[in-house]
PDB file of C-alpha atoms in Angstrom:
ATOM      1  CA  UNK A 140       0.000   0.000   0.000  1.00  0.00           C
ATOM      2  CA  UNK A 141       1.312   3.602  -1.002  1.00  0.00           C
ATOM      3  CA  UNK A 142       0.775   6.133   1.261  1.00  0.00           C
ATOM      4  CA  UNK A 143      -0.009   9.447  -0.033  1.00  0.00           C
ATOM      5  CA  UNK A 144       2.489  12.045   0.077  1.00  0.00           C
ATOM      6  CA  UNK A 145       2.821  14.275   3.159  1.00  0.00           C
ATOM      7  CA  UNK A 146       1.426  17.373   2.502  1.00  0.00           C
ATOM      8  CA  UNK A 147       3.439  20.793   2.872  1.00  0.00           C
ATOM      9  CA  UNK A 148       3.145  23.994   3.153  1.00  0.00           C
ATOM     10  CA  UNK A 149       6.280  24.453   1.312  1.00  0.00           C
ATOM     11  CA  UNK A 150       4.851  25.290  -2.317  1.00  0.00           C
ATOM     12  CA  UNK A 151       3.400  28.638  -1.025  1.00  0.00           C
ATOM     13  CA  UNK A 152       6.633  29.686  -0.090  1.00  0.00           C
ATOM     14  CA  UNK A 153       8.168  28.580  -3.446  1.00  0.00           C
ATOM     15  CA  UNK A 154       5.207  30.064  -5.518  1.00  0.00           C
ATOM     16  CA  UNK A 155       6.333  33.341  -3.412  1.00  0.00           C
ATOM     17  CA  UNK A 156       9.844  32.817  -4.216  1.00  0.00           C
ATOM     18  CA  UNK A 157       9.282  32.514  -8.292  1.00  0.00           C
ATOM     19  CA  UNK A 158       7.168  35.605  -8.367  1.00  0.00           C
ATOM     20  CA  UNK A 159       9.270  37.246  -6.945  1.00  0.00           C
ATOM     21  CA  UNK A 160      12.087  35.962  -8.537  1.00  0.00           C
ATOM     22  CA  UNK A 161      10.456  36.877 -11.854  1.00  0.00           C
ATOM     23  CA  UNK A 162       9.751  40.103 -11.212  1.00  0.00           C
ATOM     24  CA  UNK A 163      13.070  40.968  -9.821  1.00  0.00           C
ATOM     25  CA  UNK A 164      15.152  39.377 -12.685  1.00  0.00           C
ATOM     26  CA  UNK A 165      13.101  41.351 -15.399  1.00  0.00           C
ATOM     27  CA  UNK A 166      12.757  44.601 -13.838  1.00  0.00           C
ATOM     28  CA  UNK A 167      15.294  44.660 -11.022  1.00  0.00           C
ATOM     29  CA  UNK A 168      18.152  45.924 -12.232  1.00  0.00           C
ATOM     30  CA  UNK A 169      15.877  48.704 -14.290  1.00  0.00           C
ATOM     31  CA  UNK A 170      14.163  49.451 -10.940  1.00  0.00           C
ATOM     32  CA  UNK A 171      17.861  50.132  -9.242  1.00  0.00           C
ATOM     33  CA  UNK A 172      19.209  52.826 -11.578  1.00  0.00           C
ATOM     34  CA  UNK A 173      15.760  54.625 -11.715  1.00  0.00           C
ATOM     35  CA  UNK A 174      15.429  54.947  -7.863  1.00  0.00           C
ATOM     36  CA  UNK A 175      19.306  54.832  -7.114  1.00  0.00           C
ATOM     37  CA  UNK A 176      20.709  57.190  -9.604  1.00  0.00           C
ATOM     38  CA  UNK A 177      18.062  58.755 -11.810  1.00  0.00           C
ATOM     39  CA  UNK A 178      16.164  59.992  -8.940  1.00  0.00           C
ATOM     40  CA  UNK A 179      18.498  61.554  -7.158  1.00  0.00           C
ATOM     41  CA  UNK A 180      20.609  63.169 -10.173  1.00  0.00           C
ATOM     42  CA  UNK A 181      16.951  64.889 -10.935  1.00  0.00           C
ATOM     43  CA  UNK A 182      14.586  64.508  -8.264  1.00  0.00           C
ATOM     44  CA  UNK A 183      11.051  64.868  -8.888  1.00  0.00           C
ATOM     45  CA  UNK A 184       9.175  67.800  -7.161  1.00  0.00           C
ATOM     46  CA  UNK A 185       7.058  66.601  -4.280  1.00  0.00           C
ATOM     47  CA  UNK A 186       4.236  67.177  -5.576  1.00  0.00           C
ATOM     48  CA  UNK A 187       4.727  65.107  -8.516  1.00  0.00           C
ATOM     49  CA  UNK A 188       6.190  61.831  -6.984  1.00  0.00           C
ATOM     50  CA  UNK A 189       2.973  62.390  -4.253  1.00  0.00           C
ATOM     51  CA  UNK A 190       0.736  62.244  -7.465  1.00  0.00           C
ATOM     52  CA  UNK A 191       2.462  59.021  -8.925  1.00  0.00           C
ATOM     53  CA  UNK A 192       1.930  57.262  -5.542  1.00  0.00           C
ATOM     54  CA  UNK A 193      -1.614  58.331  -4.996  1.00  0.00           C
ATOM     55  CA  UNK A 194      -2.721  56.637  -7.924  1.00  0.00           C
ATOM     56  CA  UNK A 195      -4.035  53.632  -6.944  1.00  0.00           C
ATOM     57  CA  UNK A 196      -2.856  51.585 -10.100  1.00  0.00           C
ATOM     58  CA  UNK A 197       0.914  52.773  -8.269  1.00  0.00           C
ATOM     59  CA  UNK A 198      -0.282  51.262  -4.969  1.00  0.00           C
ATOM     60  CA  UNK A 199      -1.134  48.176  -6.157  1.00  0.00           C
ATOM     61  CA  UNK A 200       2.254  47.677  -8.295  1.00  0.00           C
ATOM     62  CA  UNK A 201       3.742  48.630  -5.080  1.00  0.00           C
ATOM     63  CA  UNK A 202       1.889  46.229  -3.138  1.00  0.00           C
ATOM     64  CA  UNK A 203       2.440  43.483  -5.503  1.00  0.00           C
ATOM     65  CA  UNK A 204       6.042  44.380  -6.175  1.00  0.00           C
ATOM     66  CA  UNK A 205       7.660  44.864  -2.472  1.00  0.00           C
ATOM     67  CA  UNK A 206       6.420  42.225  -0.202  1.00  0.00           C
ATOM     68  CA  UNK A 207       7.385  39.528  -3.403  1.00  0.00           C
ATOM     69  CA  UNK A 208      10.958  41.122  -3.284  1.00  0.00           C
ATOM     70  CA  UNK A 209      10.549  40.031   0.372  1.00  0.00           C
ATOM     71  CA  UNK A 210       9.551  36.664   0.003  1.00  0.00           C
ATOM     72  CA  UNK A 211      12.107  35.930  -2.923  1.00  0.00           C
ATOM     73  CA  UNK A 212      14.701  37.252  -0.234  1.00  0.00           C
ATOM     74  CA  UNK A 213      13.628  35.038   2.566  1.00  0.00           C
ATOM     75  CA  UNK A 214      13.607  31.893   0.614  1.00  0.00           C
ATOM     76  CA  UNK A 215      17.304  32.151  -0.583  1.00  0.00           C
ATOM     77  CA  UNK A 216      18.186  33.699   2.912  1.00  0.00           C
ATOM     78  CA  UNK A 217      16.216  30.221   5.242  1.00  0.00           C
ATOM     79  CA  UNK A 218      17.360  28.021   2.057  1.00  0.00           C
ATOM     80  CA  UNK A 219      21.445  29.004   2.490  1.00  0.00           C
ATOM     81  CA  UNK A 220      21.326  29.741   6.213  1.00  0.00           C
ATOM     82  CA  UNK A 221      19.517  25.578   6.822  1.00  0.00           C
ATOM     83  CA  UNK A 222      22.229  24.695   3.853  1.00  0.00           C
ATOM     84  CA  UNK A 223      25.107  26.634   6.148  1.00  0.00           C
ATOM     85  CA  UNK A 224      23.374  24.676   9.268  1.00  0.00           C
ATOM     86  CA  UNK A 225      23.684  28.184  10.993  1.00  0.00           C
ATOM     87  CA  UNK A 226      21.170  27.127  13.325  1.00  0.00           C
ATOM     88  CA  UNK A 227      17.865  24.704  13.904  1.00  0.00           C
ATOM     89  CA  UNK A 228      15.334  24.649  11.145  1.00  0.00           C
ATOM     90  CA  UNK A 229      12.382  26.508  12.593  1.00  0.00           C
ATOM     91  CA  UNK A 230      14.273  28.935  14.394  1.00  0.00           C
ATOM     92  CA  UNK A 231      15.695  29.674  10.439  1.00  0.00           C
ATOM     93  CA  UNK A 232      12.446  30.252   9.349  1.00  0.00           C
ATOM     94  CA  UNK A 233      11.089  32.486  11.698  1.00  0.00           C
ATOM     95  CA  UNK A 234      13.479  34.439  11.261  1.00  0.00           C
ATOM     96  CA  UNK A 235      13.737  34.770   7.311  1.00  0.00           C
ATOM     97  CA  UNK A 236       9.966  33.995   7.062  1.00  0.00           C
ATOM     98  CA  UNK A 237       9.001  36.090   9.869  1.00  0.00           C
ATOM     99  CA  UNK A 238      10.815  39.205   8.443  1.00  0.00           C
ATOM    100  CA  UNK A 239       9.072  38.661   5.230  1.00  0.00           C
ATOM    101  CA  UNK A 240       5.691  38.635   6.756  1.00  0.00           C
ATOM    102  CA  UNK A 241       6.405  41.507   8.893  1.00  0.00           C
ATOM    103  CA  UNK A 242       7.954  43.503   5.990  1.00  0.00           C
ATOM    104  CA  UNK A 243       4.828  42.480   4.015  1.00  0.00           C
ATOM    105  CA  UNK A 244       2.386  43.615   6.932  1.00  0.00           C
ATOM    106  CA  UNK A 245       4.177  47.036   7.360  1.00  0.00           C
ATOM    107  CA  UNK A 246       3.947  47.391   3.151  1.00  0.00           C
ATOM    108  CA  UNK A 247      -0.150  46.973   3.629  1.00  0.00           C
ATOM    109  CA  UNK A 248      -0.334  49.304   6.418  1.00  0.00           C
ATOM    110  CA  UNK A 249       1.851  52.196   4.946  1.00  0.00           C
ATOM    111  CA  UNK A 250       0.091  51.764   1.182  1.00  0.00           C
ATOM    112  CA  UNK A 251      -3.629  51.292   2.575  1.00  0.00           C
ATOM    113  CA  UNK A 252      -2.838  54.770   4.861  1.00  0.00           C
ATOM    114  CA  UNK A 253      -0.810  56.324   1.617  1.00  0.00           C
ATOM    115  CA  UNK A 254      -4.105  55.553  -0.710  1.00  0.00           C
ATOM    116  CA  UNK A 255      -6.948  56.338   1.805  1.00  0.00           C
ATOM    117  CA  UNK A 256      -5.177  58.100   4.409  1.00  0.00           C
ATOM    118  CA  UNK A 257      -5.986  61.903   5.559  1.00  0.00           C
TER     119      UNK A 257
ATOM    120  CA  UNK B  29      22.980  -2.391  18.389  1.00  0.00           C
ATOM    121  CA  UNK B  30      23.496  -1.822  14.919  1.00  0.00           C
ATOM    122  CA  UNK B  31      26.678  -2.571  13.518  1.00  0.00           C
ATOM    123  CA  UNK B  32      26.117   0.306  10.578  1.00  0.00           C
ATOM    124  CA  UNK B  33      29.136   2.883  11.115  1.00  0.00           C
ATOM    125  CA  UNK B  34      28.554   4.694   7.828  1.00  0.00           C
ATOM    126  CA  UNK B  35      31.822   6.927   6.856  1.00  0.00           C
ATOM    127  CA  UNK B  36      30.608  10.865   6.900  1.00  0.00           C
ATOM    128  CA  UNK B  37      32.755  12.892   4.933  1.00  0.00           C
ATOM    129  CA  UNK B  38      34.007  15.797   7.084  1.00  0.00           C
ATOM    130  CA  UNK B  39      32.642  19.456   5.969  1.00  0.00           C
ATOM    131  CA  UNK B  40      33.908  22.928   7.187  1.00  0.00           C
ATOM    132  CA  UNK B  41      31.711  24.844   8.738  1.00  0.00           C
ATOM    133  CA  UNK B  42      32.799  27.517   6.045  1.00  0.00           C
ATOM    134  CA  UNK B  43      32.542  25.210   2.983  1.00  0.00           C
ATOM    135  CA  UNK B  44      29.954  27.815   1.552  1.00  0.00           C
ATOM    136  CA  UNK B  45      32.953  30.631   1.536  1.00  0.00           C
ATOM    137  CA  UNK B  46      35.681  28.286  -0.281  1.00  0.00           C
ATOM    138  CA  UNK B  47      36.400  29.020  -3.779  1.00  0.00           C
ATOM    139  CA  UNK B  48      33.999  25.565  -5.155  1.00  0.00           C
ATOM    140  CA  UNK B  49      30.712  27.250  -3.369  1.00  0.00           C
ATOM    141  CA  UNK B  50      31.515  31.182  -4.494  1.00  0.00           C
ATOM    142  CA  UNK B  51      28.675  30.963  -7.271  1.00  0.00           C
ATOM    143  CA  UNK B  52      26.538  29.605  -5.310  1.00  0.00           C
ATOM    144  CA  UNK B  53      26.906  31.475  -2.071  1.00  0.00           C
ATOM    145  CA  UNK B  54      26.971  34.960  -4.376  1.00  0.00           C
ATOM    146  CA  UNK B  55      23.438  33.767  -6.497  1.00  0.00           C
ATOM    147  CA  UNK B  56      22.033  33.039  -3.015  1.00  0.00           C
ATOM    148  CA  UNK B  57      23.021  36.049  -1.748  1.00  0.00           C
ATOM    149  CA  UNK B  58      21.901  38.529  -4.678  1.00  0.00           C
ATOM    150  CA  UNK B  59      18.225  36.967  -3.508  1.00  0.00           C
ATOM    151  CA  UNK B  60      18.720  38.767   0.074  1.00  0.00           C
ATOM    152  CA  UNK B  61      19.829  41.666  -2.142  1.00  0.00           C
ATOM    153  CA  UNK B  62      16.350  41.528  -3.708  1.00  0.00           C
ATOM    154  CA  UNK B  63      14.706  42.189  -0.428  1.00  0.00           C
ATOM    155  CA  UNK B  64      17.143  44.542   0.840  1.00  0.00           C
ATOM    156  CA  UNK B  65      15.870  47.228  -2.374  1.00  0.00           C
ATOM    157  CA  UNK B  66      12.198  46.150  -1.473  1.00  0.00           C
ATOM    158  CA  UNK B  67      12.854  47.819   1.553  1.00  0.00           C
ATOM    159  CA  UNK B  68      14.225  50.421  -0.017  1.00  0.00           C
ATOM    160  CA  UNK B  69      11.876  50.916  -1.999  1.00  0.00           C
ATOM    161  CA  UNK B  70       9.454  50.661   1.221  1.00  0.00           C
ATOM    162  CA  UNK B  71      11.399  53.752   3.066  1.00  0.00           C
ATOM    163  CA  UNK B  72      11.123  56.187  -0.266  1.00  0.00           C
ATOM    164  CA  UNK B  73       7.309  55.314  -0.771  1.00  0.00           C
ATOM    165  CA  UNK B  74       6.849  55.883   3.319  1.00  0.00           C
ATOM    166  CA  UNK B  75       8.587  59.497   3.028  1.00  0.00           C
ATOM    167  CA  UNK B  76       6.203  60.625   0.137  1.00  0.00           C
ATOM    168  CA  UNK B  77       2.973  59.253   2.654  1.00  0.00           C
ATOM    169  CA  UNK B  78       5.172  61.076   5.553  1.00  0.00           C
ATOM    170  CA  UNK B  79       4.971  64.499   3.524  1.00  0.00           C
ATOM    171  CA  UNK B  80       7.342  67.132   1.987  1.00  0.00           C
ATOM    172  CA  UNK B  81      10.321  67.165   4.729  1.00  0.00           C
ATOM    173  CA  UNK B  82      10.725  62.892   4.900  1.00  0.00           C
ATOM    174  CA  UNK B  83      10.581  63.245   1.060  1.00  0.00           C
ATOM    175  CA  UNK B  84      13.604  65.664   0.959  1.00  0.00           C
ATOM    176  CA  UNK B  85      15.063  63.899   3.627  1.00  0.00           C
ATOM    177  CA  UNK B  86      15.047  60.399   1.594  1.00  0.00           C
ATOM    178  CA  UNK B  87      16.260  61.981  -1.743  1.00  0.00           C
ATOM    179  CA  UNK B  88      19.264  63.409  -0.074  1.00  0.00           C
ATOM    180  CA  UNK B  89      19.970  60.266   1.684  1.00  0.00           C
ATOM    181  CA  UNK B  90      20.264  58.567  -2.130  1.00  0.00           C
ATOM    182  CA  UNK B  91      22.777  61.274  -2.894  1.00  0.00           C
ATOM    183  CA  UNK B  92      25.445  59.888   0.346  1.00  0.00           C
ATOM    184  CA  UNK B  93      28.134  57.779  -0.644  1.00  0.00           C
ATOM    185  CA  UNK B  94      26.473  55.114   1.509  1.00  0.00           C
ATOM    186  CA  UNK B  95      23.674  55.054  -0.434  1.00  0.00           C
ATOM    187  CA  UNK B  96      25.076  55.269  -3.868  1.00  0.00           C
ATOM    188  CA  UNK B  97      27.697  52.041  -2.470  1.00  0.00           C
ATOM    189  CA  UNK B  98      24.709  50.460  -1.800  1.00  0.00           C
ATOM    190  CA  UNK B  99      22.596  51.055  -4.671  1.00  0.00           C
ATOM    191  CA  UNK B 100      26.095  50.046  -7.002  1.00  0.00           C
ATOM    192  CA  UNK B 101      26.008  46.572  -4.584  1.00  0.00           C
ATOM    193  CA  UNK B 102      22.446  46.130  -5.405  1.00  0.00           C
ATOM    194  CA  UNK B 103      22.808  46.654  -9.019  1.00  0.00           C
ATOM    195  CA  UNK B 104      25.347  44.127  -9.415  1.00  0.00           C
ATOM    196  CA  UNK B 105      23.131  42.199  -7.261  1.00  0.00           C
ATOM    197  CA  UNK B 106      20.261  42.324  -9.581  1.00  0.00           C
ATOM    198  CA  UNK B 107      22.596  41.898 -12.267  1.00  0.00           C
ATOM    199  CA  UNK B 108      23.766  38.324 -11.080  1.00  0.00           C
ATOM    200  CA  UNK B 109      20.053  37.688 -10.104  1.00  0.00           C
ATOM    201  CA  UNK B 110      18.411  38.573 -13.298  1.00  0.00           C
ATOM    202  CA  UNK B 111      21.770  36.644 -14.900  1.00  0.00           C
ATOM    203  CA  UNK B 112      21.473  33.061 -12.929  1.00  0.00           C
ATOM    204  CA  UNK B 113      17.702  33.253 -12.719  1.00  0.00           C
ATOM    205  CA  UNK B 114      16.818  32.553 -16.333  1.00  0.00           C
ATOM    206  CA  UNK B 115      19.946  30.073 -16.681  1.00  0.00           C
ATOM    207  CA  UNK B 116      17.864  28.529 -13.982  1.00  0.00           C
ATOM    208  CA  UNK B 117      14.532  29.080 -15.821  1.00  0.00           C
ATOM    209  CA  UNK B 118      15.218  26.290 -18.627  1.00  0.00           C
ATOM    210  CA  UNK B 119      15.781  23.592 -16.091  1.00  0.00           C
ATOM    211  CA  UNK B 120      12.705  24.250 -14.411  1.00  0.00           C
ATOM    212  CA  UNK B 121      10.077  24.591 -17.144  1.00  0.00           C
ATOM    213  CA  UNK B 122       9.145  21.712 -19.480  1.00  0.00           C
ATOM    214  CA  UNK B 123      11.185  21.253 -22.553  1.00  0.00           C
ATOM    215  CA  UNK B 124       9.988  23.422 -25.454  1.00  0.00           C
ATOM    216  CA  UNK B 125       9.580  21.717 -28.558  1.00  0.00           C
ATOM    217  CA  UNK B 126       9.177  23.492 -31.648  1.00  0.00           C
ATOM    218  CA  UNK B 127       9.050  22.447 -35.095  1.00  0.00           C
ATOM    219  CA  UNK B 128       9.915  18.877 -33.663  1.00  0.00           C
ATOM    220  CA  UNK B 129      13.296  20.023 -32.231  1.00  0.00           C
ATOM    221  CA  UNK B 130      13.951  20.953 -28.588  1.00  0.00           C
ATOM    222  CA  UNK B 131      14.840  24.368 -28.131  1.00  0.00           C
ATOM    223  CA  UNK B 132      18.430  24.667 -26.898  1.00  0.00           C
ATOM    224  CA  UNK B 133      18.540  26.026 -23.420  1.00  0.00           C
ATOM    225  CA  UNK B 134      21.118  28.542 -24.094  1.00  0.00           C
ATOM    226  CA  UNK B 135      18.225  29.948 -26.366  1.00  0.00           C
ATOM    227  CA  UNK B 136      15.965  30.116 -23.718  1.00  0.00           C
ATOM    228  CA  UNK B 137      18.204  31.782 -21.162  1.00  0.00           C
ATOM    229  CA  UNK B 138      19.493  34.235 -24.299  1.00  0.00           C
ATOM    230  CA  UNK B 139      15.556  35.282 -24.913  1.00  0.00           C
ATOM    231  CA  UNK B 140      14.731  35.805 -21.514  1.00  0.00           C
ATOM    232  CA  UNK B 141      17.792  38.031 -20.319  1.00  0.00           C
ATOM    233  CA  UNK B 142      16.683  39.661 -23.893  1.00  0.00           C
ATOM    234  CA  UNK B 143      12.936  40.449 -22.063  1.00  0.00           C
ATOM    235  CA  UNK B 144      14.533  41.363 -19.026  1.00  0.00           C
ATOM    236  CA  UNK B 145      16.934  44.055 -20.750  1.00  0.00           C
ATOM    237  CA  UNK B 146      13.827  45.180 -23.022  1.00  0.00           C
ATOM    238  CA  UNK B 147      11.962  45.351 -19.394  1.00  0.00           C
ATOM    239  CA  UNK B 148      14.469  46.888 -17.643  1.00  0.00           C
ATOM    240  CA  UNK B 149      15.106  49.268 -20.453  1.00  0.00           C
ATOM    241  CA  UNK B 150      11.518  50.586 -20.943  1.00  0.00           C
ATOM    242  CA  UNK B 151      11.925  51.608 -16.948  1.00  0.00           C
ATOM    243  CA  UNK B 152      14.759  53.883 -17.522  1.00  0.00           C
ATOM    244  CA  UNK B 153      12.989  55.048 -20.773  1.00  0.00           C
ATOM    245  CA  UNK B 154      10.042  55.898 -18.773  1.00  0.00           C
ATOM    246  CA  UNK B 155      11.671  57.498 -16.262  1.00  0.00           C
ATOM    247  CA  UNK B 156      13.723  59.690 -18.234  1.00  0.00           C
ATOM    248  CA  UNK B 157      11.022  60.936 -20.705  1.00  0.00           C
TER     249      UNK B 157
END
């Protein structure tokens, strides 16, 4: 008799990881010169990088974008830390998966107060 | 009591620094680079919600020498990312078959960095105009 395989949570976590793997690898490096060194060689007024952000379509890239550049970042960081054997396995991923989930939480907060806030 | 002694080969603690692991320990780490610019990104979007003064505040950071080391970091970072993720992509997505004949790999990987650069490119584009 076979038994069926365990079941994980572990695809979530990679389904995480590959979107934000994606996104990273196509637009990363883009995203680093325009907010790195175009931005700051010619900043925008503020009134005109308030008006990008208040757009909601801008929120939800946001929203979409950062907390996936978290979770590609905490899979690589619990996968080579448990590979490194810095330490035991769930202590690992709280921290890499817990910072992800925080940083995730605090992206939520600050856009939902950014798009409907005073 | 079991007999089995099975040999263990010895590993360094610091195998993942020696010159064998470098690739890998470098692709692995341009993945924590990805998060460290998502929170970057996080702070500059949080000084235009925190008004005017945090806005100026964040753009002059960007112009330190601490930022702009760290922005050149994460731009090689992304670089190597982008680089080994789509050598990674054609071992992880079905073979493609066209016309009968498996597509090579090395085209794969070539089209998608191709995307990534068009991607990449249209930011800057955008940006600038």
């Amino acid at each position: 008799m076979t038994r069926p395989p365990k079941r994980t949570i572990a695809p979530i976590f990679w389904l995480l990881f590959g979107a934000g793997g994606m996104l990273s690898a196509l637009f990363g490096t883009g995203l680093v010169i325009v907010t790195g060194f175009l931005l700051p060689a010619s900043p925008p007024s503020y009134q005109a990088a308030a008006a990008i952000l208040h757009n909601p379509l801008a929120g939800l890239v946001a929203l979409a974008t950062i907390p996936l550049f978290f979770w590609h970042g905490a899979e690589r960081l619990f996968l080579t830390l448990k590979d490194m054997r810095a330490g035991p396995r769930p202590l690992l991923a709280l921290i890499s998966y817990g910072a992800a989930a925080v940083g995730t939480l605090v992206t939520i907060l600050l856009i939902f107060l950014m798009e409907f806030g005073s | 009591m079991s007999e089995r002694r099975p040999y263990v080969r010895r590993q360094s603690r610091l195998w993942w620094a020696s010159r064998t692991y470098r690739g890998y320990t470098l692709r692995e780490l341009s993945g924590v680079g990805v998060a460290v610019y998502g929170a970057v990104l996080l702070a500059g979007l949080d000084s235009v919600r925190r008004g005017p003064d945090a806005y100026a505040a964040f753009v002059g950071w960007l112009s330190t020498p601490v930022a702009i080391v760290l922005h050149l970091v994460l731009l090689a970072a992304m670089l190597l990312h982008g680089l080994t993720w789509f050598q990674t992509l054609p071992k992880t997505m079905p073979r493609l078959i066209v016309g009968g004949q498996a597509v090579p790999q090395k085209t794969i990987t070539n089209a998608a960095i191709g995307l990534a650069m068009l991607c990449s490119l249209a930011l800057v584009i955008g940006a600038l105009s």
